[in-house]
PDB file of C-alpha atoms in Angstrom:
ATOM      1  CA  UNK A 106       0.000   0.000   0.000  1.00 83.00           C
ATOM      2  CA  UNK A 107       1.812   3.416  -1.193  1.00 83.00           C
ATOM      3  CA  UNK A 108      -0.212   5.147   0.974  1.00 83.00           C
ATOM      4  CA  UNK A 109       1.131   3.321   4.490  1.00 86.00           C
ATOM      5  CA  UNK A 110       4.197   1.634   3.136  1.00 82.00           C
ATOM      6  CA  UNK A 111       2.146  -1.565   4.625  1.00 81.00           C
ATOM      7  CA  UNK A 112       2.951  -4.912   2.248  1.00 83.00           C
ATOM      8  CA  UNK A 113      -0.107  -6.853   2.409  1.00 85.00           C
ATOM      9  CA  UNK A 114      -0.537 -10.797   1.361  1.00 85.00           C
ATOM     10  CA  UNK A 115      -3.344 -12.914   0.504  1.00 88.00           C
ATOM     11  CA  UNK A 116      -3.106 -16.865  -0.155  1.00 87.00           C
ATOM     12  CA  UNK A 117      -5.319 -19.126  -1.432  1.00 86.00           C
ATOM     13  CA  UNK A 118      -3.495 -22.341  -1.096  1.00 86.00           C
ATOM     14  CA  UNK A 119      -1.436 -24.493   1.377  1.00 82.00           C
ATOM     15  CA  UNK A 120       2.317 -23.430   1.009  1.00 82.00           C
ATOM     16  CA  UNK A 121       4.229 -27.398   0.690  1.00 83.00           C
ATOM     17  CA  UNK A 122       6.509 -26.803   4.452  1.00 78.00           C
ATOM     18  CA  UNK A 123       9.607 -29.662   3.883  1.00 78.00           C
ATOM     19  CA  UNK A 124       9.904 -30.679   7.341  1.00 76.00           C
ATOM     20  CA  UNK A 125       7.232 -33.829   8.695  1.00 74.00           C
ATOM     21  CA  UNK A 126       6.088 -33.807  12.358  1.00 68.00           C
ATOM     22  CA  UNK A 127       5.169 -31.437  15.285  1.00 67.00           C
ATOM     23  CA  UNK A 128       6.752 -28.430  12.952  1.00 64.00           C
ATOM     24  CA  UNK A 129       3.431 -26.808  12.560  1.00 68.00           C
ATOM     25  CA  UNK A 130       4.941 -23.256  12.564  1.00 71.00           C
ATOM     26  CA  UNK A 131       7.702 -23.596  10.178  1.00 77.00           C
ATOM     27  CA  UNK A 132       8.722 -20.906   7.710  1.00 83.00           C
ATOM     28  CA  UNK A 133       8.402 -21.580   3.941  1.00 85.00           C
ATOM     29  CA  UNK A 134       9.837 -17.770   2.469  1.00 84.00           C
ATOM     30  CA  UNK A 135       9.816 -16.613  -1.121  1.00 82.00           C
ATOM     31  CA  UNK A 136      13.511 -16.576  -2.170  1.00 86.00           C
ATOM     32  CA  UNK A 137      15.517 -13.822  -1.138  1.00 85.00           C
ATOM     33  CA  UNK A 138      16.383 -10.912  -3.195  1.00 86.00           C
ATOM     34  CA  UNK A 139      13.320 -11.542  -5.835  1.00 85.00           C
ATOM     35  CA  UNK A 140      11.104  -8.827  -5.301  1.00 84.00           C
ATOM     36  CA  UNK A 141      12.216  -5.172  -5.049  1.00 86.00           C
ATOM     37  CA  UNK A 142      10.342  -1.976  -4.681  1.00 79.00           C
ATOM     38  CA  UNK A 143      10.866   0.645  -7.736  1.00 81.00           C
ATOM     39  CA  UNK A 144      10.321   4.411  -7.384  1.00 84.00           C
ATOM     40  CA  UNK A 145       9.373   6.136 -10.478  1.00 83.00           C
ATOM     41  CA  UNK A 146       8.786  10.138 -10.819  1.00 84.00           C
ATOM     42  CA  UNK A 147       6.740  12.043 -13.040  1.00 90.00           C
ATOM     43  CA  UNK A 148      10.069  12.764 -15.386  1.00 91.00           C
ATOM     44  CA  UNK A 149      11.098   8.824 -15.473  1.00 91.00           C
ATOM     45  CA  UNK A 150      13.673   9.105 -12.784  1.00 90.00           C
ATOM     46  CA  UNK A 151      13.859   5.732 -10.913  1.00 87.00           C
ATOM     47  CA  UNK A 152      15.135   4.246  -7.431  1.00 85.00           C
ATOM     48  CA  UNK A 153      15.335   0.960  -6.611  1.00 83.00           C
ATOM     49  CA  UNK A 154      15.615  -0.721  -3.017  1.00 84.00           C
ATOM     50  CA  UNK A 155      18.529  -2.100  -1.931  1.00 89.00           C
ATOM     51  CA  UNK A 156      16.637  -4.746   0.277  1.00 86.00           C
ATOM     52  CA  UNK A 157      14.448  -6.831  -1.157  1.00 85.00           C
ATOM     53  CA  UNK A 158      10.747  -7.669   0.331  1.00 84.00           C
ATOM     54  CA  UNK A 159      10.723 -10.874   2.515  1.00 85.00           C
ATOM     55  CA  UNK A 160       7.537 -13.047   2.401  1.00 84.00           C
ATOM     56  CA  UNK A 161       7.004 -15.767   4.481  1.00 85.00           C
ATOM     57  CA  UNK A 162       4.562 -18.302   5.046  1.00 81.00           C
ATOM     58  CA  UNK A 163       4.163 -20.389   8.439  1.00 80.00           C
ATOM     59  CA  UNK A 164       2.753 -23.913   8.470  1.00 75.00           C
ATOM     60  CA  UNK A 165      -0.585 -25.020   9.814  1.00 76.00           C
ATOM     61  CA  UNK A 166      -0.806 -28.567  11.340  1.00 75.00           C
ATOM     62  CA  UNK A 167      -3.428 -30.858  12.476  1.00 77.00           C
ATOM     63  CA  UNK A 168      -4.722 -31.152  16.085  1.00 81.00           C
ATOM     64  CA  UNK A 169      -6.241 -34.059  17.575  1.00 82.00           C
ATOM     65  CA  UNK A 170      -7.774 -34.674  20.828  1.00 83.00           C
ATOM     66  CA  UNK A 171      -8.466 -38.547  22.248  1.00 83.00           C
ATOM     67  CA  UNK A 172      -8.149 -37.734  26.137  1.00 64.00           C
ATOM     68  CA  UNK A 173     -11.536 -38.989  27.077  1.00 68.00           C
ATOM     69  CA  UNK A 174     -11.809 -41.502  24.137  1.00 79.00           C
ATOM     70  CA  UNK A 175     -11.896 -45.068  25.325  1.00 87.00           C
ATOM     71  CA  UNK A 176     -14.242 -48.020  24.852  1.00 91.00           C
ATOM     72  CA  UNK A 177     -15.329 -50.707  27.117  1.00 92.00           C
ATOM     73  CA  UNK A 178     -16.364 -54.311  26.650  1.00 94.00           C
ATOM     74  CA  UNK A 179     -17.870 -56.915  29.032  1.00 94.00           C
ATOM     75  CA  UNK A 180     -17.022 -60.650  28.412  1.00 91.00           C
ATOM     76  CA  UNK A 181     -20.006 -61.647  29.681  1.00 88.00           C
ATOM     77  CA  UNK A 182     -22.593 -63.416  27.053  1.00 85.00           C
ATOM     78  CA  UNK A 183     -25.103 -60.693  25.768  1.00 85.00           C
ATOM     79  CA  UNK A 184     -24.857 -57.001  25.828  1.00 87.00           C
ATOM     80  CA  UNK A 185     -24.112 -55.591  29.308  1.00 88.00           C
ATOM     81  CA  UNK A 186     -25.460 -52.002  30.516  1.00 87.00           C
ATOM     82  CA  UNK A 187     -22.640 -51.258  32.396  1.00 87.00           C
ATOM     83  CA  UNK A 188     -20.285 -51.450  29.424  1.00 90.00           C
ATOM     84  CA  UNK A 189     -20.385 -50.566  25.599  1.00 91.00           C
ATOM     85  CA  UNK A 190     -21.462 -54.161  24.123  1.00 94.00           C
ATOM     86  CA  UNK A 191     -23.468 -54.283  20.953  1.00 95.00           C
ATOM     87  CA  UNK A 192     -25.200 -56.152  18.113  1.00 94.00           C
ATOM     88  CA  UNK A 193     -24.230 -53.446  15.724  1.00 95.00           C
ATOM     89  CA  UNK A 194     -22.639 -54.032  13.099  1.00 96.00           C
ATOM     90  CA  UNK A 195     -19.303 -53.677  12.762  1.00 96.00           C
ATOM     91  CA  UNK A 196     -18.090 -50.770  10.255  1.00 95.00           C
ATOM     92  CA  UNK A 197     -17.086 -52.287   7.219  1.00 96.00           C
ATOM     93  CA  UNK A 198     -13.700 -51.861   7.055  1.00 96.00           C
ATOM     94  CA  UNK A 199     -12.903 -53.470  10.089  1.00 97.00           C
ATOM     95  CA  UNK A 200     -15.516 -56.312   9.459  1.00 97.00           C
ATOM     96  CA  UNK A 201     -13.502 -56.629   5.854  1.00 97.00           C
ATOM     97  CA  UNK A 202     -10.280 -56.803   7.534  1.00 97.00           C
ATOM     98  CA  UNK A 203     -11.068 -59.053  10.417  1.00 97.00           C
ATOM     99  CA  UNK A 204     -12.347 -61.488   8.046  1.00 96.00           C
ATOM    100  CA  UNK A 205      -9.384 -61.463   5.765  1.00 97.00           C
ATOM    101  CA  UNK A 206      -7.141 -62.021   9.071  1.00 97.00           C
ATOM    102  CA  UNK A 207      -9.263 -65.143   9.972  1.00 95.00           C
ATOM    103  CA  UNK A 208      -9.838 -64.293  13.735  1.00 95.00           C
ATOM    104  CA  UNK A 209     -12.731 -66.908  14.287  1.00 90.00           C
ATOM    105  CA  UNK A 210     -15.345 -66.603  16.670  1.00 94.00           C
ATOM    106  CA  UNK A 211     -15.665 -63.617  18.773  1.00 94.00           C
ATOM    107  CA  UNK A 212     -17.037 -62.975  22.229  1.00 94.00           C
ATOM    108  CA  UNK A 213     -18.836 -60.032  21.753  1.00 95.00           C
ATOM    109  CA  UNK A 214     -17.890 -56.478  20.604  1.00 95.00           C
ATOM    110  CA  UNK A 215     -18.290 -52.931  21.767  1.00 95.00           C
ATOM    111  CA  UNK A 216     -18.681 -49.685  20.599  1.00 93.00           C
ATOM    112  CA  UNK A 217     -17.784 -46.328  22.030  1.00 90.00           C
ATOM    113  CA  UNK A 218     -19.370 -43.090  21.755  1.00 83.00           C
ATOM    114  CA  UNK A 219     -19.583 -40.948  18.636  1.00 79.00           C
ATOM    115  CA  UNK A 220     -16.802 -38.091  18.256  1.00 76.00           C
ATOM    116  CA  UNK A 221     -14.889 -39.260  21.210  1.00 80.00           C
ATOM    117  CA  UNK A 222     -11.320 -38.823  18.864  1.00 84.00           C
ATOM    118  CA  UNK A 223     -11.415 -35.594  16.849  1.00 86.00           C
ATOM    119  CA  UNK A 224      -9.257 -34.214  14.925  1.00 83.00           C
ATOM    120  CA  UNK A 225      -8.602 -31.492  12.208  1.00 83.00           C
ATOM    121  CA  UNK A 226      -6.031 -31.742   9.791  1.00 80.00           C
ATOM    122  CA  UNK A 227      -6.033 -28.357   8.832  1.00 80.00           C
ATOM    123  CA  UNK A 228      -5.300 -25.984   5.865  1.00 80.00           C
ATOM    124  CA  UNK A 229      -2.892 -28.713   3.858  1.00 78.00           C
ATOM    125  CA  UNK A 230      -5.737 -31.512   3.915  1.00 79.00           C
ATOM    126  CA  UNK A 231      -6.145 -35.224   5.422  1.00 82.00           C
ATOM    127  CA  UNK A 232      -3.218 -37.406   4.560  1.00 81.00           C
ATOM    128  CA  UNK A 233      -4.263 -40.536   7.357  1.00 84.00           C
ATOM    129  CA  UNK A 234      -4.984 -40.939  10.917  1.00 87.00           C
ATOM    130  CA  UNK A 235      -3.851 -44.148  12.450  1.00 89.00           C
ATOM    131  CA  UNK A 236      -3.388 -45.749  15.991  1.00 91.00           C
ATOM    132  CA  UNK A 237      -0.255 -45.424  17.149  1.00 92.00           C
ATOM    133  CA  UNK A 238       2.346 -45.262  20.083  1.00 92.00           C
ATOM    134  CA  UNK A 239       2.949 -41.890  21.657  1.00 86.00           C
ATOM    135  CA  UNK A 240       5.927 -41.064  19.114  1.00 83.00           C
ATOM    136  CA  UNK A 241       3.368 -41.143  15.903  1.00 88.00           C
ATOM    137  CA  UNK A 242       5.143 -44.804  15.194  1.00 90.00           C
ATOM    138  CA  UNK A 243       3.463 -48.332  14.568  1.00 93.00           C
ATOM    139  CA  UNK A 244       3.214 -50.974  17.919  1.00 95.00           C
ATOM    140  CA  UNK A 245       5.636 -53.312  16.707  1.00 96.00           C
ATOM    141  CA  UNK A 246       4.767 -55.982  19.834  1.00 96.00           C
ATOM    142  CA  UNK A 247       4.327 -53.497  22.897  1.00 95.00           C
ATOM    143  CA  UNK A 248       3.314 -55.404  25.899  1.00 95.00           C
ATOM    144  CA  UNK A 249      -0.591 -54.596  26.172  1.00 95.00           C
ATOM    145  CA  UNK A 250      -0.357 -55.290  30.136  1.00 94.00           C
ATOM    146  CA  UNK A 251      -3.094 -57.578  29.721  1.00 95.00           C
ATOM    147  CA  UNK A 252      -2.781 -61.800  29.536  1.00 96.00           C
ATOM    148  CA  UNK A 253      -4.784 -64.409  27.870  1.00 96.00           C
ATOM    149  CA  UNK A 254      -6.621 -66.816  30.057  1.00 96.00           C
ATOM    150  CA  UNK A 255      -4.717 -70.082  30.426  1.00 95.00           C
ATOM    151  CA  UNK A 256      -1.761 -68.178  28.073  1.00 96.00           C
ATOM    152  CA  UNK A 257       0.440 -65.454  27.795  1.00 97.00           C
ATOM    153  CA  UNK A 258       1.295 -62.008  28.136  1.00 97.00           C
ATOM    154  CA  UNK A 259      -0.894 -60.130  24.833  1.00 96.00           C
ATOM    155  CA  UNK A 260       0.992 -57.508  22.809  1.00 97.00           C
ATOM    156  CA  UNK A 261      -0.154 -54.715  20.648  1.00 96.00           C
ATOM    157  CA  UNK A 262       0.592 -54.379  17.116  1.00 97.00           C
ATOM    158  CA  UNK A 263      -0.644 -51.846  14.540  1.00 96.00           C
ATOM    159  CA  UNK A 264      -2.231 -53.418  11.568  1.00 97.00           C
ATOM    160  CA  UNK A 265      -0.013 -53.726   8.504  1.00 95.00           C
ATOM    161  CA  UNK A 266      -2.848 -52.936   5.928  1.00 97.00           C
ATOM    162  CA  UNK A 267      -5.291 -50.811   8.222  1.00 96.00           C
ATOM    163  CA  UNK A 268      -3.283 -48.686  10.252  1.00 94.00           C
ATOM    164  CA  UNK A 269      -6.521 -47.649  11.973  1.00 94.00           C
ATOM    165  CA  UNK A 270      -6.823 -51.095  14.049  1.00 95.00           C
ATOM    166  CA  UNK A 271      -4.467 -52.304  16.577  1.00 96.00           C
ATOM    167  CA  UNK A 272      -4.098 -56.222  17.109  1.00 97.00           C
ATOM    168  CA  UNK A 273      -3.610 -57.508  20.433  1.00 96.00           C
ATOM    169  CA  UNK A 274      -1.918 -61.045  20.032  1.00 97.00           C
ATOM    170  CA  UNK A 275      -0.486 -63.513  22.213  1.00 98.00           C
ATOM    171  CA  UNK A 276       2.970 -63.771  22.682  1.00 97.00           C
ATOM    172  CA  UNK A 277       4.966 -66.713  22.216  1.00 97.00           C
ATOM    173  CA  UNK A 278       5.457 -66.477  26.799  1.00 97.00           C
ATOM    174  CA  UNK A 279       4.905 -63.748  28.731  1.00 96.00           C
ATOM    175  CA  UNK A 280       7.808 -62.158  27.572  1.00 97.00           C
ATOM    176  CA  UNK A 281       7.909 -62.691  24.203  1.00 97.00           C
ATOM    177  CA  UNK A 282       5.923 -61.135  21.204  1.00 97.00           C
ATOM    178  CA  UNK A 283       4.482 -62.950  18.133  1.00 97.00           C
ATOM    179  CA  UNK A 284       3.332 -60.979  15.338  1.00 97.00           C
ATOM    180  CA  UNK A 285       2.011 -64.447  14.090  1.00 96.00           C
ATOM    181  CA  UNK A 286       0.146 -65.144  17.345  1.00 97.00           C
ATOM    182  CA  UNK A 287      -3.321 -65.699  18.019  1.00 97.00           C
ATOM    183  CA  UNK A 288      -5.387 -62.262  17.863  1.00 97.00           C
ATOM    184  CA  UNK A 289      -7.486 -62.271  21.496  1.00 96.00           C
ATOM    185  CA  UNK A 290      -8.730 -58.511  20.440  1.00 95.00           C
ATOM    186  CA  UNK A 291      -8.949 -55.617  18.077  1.00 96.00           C
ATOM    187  CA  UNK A 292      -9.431 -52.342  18.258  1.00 95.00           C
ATOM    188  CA  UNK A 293     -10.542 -49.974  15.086  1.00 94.00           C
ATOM    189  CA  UNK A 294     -10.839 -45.909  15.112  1.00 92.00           C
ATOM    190  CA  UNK A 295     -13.467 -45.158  12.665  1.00 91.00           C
ATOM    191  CA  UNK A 296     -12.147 -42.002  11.719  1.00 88.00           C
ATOM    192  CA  UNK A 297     -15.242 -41.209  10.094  1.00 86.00           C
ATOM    193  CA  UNK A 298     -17.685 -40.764  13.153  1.00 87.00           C
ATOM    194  CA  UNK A 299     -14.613 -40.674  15.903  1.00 86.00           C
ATOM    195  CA  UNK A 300     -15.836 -44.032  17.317  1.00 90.00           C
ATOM    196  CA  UNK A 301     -13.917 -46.520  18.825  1.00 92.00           C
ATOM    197  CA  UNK A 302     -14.676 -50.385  18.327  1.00 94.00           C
ATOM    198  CA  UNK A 303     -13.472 -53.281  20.137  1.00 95.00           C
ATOM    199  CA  UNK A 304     -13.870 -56.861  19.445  1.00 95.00           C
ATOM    200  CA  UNK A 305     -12.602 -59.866  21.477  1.00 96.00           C
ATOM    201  CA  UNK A 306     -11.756 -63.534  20.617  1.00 96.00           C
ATOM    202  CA  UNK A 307     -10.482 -64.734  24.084  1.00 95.00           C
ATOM    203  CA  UNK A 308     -11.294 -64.239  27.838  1.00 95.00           C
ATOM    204  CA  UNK A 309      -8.795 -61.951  29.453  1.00 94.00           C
ATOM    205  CA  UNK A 310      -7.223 -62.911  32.462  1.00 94.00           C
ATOM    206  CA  UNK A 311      -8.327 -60.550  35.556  1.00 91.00           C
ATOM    207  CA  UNK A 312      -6.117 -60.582  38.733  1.00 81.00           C
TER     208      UNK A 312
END
């Protein structure tokens, strides 16, 4: 603005910022010394600026929030009041997946409360959402802190070809992951409603 000397900047689409992660204010700049500001006088004289103008763009990055998200499922036969059990179905690309892993029989299965995980991905768009461990990385065979009944020690791993479900599978002992072992649970984020579901194969042992 030549009246105010103010430089003002519209944009009308996400800036690429190089660096993945928690860098959600990082500084993407037009190159420096591209853009000048020329002077011109009625009789053609001309000055140029020495500096050029800086312009800068700062990232956006997504926000989620899970802190009260959590699901609960009761082994007992039929749906129980006190937890989430249900006859619903289960969303279809966990039903899809569960089925291609062959997990057999189930228990029962639960489902938690609509928009308990939200999250915004903000002005450069949805790439994925996934369950993971608190570093943004895949369970790889993280002790769950739960055990089979009559077996082992259970261990979380994130799915290979759904990254929105979480296996829990018995170990080979209680010390020892399987990524082969028997599936006891799964959990799924639909990341469509912010539900969590839960399904169960095997009793888990309580203390």
């Amino acid at each position: 603005d030549q009246g105010t000397g103010e430089l003002w900047l519209t944009q009308y689409a996400a800036i690429e910022h190089p660096t993945p992660g928690a860098s959600h204010d990082e500084s993407a700049s037009i190159t420096s010394g591209l853009i000048h500001v020329t002077v011109t006088d009625n009789d053609d004289d001309t000055a140029i600026s020495a500096g050029a103008v800086a312009v800068t763009f700062q990232d956006d990055g997504p926000s989620v929030t899970a802190s009260s998200a959590g699901v609960i499922h009761d082994e007992t036969p039929g749906n129980q009041g006190d937890a989430d059990d249900t006859s619903a179905a289960l969303p279809a690309a966990f039903s899809t997946r569960l089925t291609a892993l062959s997990v057999g029989s189930e228990i029962g299965h639960a489902q938690g409360g609509t928009s308990e995980v939200t999250f915004d991905a903000g002005t450069d768009g949805l790439k994925n959402v996934a369950l993971t461990d608190s570093t943004g990385g895949s369970l790889g065979g993280v002790d769950s802190g739960l055990d089979k009944t009559g077996g082992f020690s259970i261990f979380l791993y994130t799915d290979s070809v759904n990254d929105n479900i979480v296996l829990g599978r018995e170990g080979t002992n209680d010390t020892t992951a399987s990524a082969s072992g028997a599936i006891v649970f799964a959990l799924y984020l639909d990341q469509g409603t912010g539900e969590l579901w839960l399904t169960q194969y095997a009793a888990i042992e309580h203390p």
